[in-house]
PDB file of C-alpha atoms in Angstrom:
ATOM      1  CA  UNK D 121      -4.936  -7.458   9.004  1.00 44.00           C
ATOM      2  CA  UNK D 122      -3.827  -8.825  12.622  1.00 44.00           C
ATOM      3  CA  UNK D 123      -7.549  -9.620  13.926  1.00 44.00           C
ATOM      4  CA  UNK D 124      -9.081 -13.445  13.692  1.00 42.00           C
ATOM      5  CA  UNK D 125     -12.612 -12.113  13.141  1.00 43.00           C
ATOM      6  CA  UNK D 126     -13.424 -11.190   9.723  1.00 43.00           C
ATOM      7  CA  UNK D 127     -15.656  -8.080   8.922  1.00 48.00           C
ATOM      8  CA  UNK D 128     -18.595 -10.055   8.411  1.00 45.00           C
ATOM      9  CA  UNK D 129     -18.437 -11.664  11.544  1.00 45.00           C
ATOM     10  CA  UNK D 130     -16.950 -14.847  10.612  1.00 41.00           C
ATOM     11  CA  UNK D 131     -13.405 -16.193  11.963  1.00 45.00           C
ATOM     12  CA  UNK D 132     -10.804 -16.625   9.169  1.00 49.00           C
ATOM     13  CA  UNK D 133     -11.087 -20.376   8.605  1.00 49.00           C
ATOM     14  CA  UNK D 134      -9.425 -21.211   5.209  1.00 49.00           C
ATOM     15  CA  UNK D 135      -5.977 -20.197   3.041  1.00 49.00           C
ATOM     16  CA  UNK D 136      -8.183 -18.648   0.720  1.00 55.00           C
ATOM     17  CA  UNK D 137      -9.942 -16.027   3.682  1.00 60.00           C
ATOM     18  CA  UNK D 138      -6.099 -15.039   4.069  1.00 58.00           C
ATOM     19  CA  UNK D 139      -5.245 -11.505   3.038  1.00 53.00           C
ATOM     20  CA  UNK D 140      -2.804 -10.774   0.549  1.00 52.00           C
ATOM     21  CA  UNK D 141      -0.287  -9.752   3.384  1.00 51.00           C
ATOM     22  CA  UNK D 142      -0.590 -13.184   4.680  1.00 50.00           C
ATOM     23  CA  UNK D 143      -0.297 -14.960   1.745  1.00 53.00           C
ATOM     24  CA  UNK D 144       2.694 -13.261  -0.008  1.00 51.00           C
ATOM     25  CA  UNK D 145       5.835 -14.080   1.285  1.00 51.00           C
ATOM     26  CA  UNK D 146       7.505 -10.802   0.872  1.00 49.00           C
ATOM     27  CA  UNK D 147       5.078  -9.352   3.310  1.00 45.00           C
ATOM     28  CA  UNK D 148       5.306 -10.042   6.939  1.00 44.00           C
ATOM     29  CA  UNK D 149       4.399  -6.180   8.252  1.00 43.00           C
ATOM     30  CA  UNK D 150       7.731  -4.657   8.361  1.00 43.00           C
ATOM     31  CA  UNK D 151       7.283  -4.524   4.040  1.00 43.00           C
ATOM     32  CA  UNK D 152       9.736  -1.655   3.494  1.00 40.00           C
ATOM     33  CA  UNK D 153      12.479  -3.009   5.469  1.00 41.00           C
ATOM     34  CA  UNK D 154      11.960  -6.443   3.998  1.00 43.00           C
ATOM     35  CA  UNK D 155      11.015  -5.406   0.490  1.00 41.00           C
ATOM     36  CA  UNK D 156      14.542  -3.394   0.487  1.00 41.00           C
ATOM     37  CA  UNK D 157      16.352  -6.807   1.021  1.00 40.00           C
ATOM     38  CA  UNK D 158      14.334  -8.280  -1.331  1.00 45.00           C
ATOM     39  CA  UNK D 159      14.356  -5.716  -3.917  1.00 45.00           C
ATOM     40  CA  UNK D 160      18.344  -5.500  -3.641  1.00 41.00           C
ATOM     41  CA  UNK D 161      18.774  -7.643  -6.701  1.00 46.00           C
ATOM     42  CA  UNK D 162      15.574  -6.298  -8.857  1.00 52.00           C
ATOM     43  CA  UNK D 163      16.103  -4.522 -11.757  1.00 56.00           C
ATOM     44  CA  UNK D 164      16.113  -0.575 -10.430  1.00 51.00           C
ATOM     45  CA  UNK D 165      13.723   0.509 -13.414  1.00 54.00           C
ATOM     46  CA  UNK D 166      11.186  -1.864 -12.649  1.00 60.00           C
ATOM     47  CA  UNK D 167      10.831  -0.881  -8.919  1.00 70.00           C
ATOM     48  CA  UNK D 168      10.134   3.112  -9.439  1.00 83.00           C
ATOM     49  CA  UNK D 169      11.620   6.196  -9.302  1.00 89.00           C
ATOM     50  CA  UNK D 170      12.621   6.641  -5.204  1.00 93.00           C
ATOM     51  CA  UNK D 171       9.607   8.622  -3.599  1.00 94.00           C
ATOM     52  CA  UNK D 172      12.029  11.269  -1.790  1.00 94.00           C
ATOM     53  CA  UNK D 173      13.495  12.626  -5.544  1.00 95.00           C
ATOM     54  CA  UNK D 174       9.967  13.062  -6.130  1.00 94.00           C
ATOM     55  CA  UNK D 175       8.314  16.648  -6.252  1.00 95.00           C
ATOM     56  CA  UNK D 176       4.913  16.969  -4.397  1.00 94.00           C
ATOM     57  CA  UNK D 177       2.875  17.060  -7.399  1.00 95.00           C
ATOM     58  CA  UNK D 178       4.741  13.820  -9.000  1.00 94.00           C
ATOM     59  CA  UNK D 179       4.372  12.080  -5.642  1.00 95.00           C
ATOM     60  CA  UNK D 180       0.020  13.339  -5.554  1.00 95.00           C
ATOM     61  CA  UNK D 181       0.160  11.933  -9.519  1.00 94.00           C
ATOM     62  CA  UNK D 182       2.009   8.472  -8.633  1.00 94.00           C
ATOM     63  CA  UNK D 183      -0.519   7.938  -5.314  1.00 94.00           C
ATOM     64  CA  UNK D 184      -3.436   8.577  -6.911  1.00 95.00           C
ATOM     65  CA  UNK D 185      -2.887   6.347  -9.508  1.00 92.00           C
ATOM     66  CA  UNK D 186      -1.604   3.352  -7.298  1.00 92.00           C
ATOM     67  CA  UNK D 187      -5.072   4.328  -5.737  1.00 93.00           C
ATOM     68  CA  UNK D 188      -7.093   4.209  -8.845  1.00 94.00           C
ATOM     69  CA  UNK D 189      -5.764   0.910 -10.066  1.00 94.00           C
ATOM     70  CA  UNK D 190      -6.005  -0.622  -6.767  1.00 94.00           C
ATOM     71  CA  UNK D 191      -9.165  -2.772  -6.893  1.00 95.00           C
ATOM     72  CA  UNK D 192      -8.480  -3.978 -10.284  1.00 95.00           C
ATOM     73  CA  UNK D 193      -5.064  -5.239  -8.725  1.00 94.00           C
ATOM     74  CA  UNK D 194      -6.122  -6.941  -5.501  1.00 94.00           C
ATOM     75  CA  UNK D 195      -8.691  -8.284  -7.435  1.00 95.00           C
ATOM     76  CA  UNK D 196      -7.150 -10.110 -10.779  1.00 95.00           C
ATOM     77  CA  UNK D 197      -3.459  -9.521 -10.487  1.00 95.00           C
ATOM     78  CA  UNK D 198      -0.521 -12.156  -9.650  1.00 95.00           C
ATOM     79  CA  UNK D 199       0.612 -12.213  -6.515  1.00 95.00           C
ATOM     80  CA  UNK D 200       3.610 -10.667  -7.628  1.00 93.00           C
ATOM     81  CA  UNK D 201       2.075  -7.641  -9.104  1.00 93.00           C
ATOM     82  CA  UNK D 202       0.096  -7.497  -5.951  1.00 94.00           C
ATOM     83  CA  UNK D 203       2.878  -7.205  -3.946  1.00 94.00           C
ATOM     84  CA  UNK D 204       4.375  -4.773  -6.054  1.00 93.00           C
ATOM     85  CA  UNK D 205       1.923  -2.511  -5.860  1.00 93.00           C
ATOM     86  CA  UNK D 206       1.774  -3.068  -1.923  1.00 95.00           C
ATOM     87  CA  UNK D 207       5.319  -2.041  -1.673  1.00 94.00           C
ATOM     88  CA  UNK D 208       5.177   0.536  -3.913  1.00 94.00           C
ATOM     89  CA  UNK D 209       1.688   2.741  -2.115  1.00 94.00           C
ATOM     90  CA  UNK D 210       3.602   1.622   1.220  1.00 95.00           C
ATOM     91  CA  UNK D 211       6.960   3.719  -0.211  1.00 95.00           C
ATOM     92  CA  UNK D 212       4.995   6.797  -1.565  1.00 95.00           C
ATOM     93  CA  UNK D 213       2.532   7.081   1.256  1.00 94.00           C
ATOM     94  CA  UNK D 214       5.037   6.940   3.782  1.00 95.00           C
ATOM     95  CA  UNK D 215       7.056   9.894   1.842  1.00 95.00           C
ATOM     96  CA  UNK D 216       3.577  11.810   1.567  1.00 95.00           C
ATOM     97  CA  UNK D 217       3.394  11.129   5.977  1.00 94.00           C
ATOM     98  CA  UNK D 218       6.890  12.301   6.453  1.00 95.00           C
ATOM     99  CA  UNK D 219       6.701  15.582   4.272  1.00 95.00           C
ATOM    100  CA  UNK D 220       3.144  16.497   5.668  1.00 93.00           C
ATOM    101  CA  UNK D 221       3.308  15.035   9.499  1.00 91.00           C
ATOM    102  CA  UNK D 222       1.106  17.976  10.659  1.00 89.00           C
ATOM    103  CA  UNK D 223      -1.442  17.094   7.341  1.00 87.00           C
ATOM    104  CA  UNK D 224      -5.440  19.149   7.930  1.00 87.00           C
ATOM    105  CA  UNK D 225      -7.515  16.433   9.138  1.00 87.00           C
ATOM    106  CA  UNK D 226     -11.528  17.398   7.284  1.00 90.00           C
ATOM    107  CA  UNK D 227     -13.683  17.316  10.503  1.00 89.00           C
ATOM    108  CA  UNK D 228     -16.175  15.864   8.549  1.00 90.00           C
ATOM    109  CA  UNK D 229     -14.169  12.922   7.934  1.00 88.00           C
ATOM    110  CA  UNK D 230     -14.552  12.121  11.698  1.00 87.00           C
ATOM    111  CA  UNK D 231     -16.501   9.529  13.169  1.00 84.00           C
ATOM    112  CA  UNK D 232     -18.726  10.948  16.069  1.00 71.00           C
ATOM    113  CA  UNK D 233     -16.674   9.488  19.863  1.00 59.00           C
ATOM    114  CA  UNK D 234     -20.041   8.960  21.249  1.00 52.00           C
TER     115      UNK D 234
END
């Protein structure tokens, strides 16, 4: 989300080429640290169950269906609900990195060095 040059080629020109990290306010890179401020005053029920009292197979079942949904979100949701969901995949898939730091990488998943 940093680089000026757009997949296609193109250099970001207008608001509307911004990504939804650059147009929501609550998101400015650091999202759990900032979301945590923000979220301070949310109603707890609304913002999901904390990742860490999670069991692995809850945490797999809440990722994949953050992941399922997530077109559909980026797409056609408010920003709000966007950023929700941001926050929310950041919290479970950095609890999923910190319980499996030494996760099996496929080898066919790689993309040939040369």
């Amino acid at each position: 989300m940093t680089g000026s040059v757009r997949q296609d080629g193109f250099p970001q020109g207008t608001a509307g080429d911004a990504s939804p990290e650059q147009r929501l306010p609550e998101w400015d890179g650091d999202h759990l640290h900032d979301m945590a401020v923000t979220d301070a005053t949310a109603d707890p029920d609304l913002l999901g169950v904390d990742p860490a009292e999670l069991g692995d197979e809850d945490l797999i079942r809440e990722m994949h269906s953050l992941h399922r949904t997530r077109l559909d979100t980026l797409r056609h949701a408010a920003d709000s609900a966007l950023a929700t969901h941001l926050r929310r995949t950041a919290e479970l898939e950095t609890e999923y990195l910190a319980r499996h730091p030494g996760r099996e990488v496929d080898p066919s998943r790689l993309r040939d060095a040369g």
